[in-house]
Structures are given as C-alpha cells and as structure tokens.
mmCIF file of N, CA and C in Angstrom:
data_model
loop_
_atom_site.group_PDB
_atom_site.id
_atom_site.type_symbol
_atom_site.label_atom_id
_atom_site.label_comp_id
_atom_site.label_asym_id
_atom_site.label_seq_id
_atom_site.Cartn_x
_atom_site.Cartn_y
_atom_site.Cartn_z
ATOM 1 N N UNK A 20 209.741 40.429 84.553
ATOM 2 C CA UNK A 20 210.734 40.573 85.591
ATOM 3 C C UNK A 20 211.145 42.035 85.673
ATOM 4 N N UNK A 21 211.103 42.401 86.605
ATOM 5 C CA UNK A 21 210.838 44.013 87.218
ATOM 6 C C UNK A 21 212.842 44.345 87.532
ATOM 7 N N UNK A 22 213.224 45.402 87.160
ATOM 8 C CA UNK A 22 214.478 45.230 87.705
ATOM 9 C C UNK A 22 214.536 45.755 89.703
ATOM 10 N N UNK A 23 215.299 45.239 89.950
ATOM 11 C CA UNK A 23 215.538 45.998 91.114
ATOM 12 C C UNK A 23 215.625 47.295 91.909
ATOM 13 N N UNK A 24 215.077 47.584 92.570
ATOM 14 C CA UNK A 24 214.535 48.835 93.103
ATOM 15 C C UNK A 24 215.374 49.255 94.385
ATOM 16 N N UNK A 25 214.617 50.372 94.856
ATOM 17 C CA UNK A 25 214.512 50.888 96.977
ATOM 18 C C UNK A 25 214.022 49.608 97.343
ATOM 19 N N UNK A 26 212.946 49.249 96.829
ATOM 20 C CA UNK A 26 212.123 47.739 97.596
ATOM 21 C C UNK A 26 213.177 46.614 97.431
ATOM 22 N N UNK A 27 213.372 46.047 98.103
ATOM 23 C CA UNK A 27 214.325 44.827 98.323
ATOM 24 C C UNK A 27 213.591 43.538 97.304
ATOM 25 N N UNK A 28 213.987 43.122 96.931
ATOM 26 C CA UNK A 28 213.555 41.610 95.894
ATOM 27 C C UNK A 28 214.352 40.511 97.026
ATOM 28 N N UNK A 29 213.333 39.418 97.643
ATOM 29 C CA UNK A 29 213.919 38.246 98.339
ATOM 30 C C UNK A 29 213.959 37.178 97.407
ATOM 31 N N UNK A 30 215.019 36.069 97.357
ATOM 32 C CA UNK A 30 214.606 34.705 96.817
ATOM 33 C C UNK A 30 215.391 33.874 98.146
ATOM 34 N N UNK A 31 215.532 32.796 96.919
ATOM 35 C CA UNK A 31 216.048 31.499 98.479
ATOM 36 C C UNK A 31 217.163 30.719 97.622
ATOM 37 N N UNK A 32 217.510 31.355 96.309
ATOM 38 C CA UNK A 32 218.628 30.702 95.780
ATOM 39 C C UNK A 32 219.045 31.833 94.328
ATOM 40 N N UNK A 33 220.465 32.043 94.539
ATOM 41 C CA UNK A 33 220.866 32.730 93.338
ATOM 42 C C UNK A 33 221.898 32.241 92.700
ATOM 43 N N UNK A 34 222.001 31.922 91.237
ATOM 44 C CA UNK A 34 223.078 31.591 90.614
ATOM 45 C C UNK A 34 223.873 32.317 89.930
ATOM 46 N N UNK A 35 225.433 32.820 90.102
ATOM 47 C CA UNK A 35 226.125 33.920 89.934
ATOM 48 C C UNK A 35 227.864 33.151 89.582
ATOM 49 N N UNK A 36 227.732 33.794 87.686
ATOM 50 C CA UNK A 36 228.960 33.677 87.175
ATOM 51 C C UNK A 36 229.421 34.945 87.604
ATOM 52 N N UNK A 37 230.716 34.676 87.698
ATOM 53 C CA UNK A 37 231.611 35.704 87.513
ATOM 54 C C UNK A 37 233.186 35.361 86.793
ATOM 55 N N UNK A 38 234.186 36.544 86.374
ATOM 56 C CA UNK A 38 235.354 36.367 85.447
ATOM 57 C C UNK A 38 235.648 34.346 85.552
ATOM 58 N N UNK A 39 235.810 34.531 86.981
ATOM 59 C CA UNK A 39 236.106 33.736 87.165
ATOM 60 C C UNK A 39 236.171 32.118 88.080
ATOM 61 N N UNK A 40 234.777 32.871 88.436
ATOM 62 C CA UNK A 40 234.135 31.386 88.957
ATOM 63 C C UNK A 40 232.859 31.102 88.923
ATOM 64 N N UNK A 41 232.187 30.537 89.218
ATOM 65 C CA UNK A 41 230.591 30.257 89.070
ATOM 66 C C UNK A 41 229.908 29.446 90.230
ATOM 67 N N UNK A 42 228.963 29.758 90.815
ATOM 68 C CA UNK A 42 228.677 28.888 92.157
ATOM 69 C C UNK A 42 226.752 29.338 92.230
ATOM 70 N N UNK A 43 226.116 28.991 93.124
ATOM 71 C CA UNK A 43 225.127 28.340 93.517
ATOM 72 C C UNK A 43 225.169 28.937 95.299
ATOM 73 N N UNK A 44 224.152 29.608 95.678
ATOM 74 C CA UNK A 44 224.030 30.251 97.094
ATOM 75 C C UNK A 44 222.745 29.710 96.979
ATOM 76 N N UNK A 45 222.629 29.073 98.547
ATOM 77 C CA UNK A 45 221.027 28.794 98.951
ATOM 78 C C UNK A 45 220.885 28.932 100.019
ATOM 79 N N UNK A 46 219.473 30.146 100.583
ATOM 80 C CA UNK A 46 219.451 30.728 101.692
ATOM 81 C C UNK A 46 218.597 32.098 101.509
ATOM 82 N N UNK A 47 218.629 32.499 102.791
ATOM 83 C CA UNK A 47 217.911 33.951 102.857
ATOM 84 C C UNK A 47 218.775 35.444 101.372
ATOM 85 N N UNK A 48 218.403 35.505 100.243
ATOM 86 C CA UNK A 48 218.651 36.091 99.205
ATOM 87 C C UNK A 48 218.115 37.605 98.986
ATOM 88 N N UNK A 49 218.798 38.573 99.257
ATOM 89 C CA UNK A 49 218.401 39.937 99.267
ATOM 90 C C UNK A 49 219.265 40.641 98.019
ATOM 91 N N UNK A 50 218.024 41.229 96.620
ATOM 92 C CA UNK A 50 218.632 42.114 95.706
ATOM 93 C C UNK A 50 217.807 43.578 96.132
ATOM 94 N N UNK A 51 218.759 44.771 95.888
ATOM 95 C CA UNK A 51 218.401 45.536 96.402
ATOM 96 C C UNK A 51 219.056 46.903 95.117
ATOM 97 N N UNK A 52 218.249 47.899 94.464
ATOM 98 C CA UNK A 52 218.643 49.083 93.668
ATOM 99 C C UNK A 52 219.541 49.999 94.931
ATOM 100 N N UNK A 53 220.280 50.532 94.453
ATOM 101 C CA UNK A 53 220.751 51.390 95.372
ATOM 102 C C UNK A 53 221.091 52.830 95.297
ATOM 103 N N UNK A 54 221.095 54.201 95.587
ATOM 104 C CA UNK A 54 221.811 55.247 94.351
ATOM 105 C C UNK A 54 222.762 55.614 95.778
ATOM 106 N N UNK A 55 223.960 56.284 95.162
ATOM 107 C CA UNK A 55 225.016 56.734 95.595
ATOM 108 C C UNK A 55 225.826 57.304 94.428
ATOM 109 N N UNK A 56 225.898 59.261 95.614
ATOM 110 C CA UNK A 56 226.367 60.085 94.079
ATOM 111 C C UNK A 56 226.050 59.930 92.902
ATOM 112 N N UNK A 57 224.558 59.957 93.201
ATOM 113 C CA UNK A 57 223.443 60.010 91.778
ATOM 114 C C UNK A 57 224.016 59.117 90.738
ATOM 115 N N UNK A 58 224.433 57.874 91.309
ATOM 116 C CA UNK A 58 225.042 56.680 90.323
ATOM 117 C C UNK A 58 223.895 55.447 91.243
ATOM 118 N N UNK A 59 223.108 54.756 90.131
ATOM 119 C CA UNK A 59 222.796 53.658 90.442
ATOM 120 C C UNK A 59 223.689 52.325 90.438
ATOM 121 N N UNK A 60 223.237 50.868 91.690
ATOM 122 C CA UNK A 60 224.036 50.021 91.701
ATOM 123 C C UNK A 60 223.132 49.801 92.066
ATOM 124 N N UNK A 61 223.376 48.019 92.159
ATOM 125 C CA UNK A 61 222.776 46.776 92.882
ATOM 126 C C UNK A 61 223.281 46.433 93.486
ATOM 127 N N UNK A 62 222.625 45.851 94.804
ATOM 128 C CA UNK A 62 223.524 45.239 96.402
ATOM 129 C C UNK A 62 222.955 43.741 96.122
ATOM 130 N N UNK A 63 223.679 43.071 95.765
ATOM 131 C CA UNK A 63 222.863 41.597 95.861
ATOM 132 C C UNK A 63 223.761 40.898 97.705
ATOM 133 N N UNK A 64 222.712 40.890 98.302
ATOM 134 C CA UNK A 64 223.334 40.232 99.578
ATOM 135 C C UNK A 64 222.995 38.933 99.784
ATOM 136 N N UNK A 65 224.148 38.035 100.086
ATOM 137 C CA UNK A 65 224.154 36.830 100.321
ATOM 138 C C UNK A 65 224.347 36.333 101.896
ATOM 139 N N UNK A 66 224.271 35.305 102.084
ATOM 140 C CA UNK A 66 224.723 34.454 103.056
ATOM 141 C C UNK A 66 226.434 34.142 103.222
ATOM 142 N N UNK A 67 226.750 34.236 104.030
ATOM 143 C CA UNK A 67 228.432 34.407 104.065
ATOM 144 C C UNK A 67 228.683 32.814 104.659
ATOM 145 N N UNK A 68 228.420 31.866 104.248
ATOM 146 C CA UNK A 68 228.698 30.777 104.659
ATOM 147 C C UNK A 68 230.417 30.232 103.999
ATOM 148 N N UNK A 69 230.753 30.825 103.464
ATOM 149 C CA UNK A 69 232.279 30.073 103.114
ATOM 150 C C UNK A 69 232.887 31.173 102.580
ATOM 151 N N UNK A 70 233.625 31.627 103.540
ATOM 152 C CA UNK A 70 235.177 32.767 103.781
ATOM 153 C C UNK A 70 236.041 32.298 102.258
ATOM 154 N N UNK A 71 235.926 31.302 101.542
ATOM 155 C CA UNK A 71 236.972 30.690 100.611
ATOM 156 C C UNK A 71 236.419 31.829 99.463
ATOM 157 N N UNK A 72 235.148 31.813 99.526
ATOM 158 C CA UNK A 72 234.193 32.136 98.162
ATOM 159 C C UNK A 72 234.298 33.478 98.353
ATOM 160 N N UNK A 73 234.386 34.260 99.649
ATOM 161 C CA UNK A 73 234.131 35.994 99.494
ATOM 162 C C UNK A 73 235.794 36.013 98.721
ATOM 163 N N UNK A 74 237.282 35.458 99.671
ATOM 164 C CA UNK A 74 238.005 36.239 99.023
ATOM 165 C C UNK A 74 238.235 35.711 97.464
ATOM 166 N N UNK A 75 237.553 34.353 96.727
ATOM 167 C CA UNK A 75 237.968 34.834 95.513
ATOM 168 C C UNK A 75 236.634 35.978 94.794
ATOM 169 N N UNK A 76 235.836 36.075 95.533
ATOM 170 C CA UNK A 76 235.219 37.048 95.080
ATOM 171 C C UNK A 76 235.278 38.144 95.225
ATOM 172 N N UNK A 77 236.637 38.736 95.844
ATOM 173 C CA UNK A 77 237.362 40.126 95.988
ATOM 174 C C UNK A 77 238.022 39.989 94.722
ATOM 175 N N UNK A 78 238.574 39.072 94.112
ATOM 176 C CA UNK A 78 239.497 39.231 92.545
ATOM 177 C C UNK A 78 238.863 39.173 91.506
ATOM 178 N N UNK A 79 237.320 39.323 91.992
ATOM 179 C CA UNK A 79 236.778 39.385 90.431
ATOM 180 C C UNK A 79 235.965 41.292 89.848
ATOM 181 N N UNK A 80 235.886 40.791 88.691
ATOM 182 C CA UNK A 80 235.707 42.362 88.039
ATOM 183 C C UNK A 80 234.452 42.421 87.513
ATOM 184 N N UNK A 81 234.105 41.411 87.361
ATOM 185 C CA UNK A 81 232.585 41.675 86.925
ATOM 186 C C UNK A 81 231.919 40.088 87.083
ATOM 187 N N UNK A 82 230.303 40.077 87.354
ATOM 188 C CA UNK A 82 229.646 39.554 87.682
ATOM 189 C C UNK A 82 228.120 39.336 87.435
ATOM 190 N N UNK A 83 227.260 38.290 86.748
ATOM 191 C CA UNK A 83 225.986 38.308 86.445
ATOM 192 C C UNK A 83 225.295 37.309 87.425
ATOM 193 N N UNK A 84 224.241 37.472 87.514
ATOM 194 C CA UNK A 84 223.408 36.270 88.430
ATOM 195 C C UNK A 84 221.846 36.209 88.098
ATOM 196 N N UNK A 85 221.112 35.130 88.486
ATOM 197 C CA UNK A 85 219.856 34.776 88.615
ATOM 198 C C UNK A 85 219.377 34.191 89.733
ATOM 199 N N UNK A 86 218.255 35.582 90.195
ATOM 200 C CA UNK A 86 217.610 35.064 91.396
ATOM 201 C C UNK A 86 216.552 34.459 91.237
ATOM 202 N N UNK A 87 216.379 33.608 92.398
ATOM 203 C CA UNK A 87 215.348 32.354 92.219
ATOM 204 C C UNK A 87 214.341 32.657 93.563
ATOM 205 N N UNK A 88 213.265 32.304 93.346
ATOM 206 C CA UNK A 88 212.339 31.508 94.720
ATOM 207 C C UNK A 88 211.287 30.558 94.577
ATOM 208 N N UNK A 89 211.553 29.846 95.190
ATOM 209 C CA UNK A 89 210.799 28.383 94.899
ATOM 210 C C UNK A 89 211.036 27.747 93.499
ATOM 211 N N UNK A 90 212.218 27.749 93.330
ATOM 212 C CA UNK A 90 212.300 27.019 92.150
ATOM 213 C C UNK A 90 211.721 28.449 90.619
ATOM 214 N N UNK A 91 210.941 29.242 90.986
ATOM 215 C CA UNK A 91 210.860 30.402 89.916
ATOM 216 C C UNK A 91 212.041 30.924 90.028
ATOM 217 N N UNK A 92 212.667 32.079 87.832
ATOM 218 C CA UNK A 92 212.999 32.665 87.842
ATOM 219 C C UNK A 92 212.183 33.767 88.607
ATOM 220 N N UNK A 93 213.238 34.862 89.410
ATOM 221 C CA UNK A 93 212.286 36.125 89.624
ATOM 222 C C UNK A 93 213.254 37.376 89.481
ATOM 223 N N UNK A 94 214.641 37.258 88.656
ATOM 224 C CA UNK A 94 214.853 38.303 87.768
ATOM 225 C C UNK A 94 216.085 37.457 87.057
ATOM 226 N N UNK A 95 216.581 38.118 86.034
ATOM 227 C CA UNK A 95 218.093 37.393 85.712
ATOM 228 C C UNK A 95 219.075 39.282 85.076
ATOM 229 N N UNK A 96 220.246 39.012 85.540
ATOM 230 C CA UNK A 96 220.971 40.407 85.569
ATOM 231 C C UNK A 96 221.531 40.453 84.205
ATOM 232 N N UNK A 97 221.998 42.015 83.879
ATOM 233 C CA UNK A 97 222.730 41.825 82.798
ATOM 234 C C UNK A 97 223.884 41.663 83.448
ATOM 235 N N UNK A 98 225.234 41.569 82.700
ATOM 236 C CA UNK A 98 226.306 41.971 83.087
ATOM 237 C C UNK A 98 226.508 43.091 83.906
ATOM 238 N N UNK A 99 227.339 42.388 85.190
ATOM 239 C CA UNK A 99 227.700 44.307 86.003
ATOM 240 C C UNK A 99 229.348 44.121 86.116
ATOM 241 N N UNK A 100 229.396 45.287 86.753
ATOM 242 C CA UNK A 100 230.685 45.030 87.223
ATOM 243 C C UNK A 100 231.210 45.394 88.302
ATOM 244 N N UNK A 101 232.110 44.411 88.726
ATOM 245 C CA UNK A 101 231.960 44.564 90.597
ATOM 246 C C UNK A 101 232.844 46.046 90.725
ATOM 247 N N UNK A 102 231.516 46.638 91.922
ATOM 248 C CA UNK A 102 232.022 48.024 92.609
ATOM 249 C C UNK A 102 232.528 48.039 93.475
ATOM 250 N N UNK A 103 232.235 46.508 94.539
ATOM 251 C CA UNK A 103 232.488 46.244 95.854
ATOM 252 C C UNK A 103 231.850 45.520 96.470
ATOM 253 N N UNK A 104 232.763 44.907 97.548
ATOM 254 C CA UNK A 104 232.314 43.995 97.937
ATOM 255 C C UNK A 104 232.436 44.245 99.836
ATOM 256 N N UNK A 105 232.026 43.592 100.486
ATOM 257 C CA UNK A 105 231.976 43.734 102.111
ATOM 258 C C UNK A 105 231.135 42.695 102.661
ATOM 259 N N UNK A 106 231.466 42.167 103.616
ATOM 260 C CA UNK A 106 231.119 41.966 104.554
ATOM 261 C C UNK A 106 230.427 42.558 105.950
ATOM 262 N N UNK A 107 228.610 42.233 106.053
ATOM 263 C CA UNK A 107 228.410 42.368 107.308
ATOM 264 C C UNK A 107 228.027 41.236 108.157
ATOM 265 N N UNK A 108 229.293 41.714 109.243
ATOM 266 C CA UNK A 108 229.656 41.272 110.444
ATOM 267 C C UNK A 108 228.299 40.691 111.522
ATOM 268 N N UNK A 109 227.034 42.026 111.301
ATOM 269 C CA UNK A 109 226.227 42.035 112.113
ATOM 270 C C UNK A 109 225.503 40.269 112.137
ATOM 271 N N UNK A 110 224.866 40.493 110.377
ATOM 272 C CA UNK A 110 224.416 39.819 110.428
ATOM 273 C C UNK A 110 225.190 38.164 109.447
ATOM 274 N N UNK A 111 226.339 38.613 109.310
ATOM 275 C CA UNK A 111 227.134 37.368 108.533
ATOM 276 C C UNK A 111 226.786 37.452 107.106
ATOM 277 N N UNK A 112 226.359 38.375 106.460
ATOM 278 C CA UNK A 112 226.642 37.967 104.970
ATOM 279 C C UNK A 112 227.604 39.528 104.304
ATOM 280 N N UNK A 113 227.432 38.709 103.013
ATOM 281 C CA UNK A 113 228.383 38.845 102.164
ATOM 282 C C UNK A 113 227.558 40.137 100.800
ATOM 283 N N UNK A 114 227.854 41.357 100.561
ATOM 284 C CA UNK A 114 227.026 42.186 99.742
ATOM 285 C C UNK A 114 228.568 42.441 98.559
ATOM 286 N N UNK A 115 227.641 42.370 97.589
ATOM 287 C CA UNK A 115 228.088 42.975 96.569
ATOM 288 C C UNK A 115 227.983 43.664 95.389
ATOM 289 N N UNK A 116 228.224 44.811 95.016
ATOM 290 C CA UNK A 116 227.627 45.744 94.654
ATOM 291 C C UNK A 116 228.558 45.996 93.306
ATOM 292 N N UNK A 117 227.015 46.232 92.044
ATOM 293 C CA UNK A 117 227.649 46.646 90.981
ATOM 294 C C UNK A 117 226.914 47.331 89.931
ATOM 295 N N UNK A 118 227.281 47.541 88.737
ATOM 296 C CA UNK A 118 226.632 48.348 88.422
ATOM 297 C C UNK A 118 227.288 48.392 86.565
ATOM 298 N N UNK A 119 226.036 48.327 85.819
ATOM 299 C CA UNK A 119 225.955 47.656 83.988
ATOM 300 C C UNK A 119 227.122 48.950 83.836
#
C-alpha cells in the first residue's frame, strides 16, 4: 500500500474513526497528497450526503481512515490530525485535510 500522492487514489468506501465518532462513507472516494507551504497533507474527499456528519466533523481534532475498493484494502492511514475541513459546493462533497 503506496501512501498518497499528486495522483489521486479512488475507492468506493472509506472507514474513518475520529476523537469522536466513527462512521462508514459509500460512494465516489477521493485520497489525494497535497503540499502547501512546503508542509505535506492529505485531502481525503468524500461525498457530502449528511450535513449532521460534516458539522460534528468540524469538532474533531484528529482522524484515521481506511480506504476501500471493491471490497479490497487499498491503503489504511496513520493517525492525522484534522487541518481542515470544507465543503465543495460545486460538486457536494465534503474534504478534509490532515496531516501525521
């Protein structure tokens, strides 16, 4: 399992603890390396299907997950910790970005 890059990693399901909750996304799954001010992060972008789940996922501080496709692992994270979070509008999901 390759970590995340410039090249985007797709799956179709990711499972992601965080401080304080734990949930299950299934859908179009985009992990993505990112650099900003020569600091690396990860954008894991989701599907924004339930407004309940982004804002408790504005109160959390850190976050791990495992992306899936077809039923394969196809990476699992260490611990990060959330840098940020947003919403795009364009296309309706939900990115969040962090970094070990």
């Amino acid at each position: 399992m390759s970590s995340p890059d410039a090249r985007p990693m797709h799956g179709d399901r990711v499972d992601l603890i965080a401080d304080r909750t734990s949930f299950s996304v299934v859908g179009e799954i985009i992990v993505r390396g990112v650099l900003q001010d020569g600091r690396g992060f990860v954008e894991l972008v989701l599907p924004d299907a339930d407004p309940q789940r982004r804002r408790d996922l504005e109160k959390e501080t850190g976050f791990q997950y495992w992306l899936y496709q077809d039923g394969a692992l196809l990476y699992a994270s260490p611990p990060l910790q959330m840098r940020g979070i947003r919403w795009a509008g364009g296309d309706r999901s939900l990115i969040l970005t962090g970094s070990p």
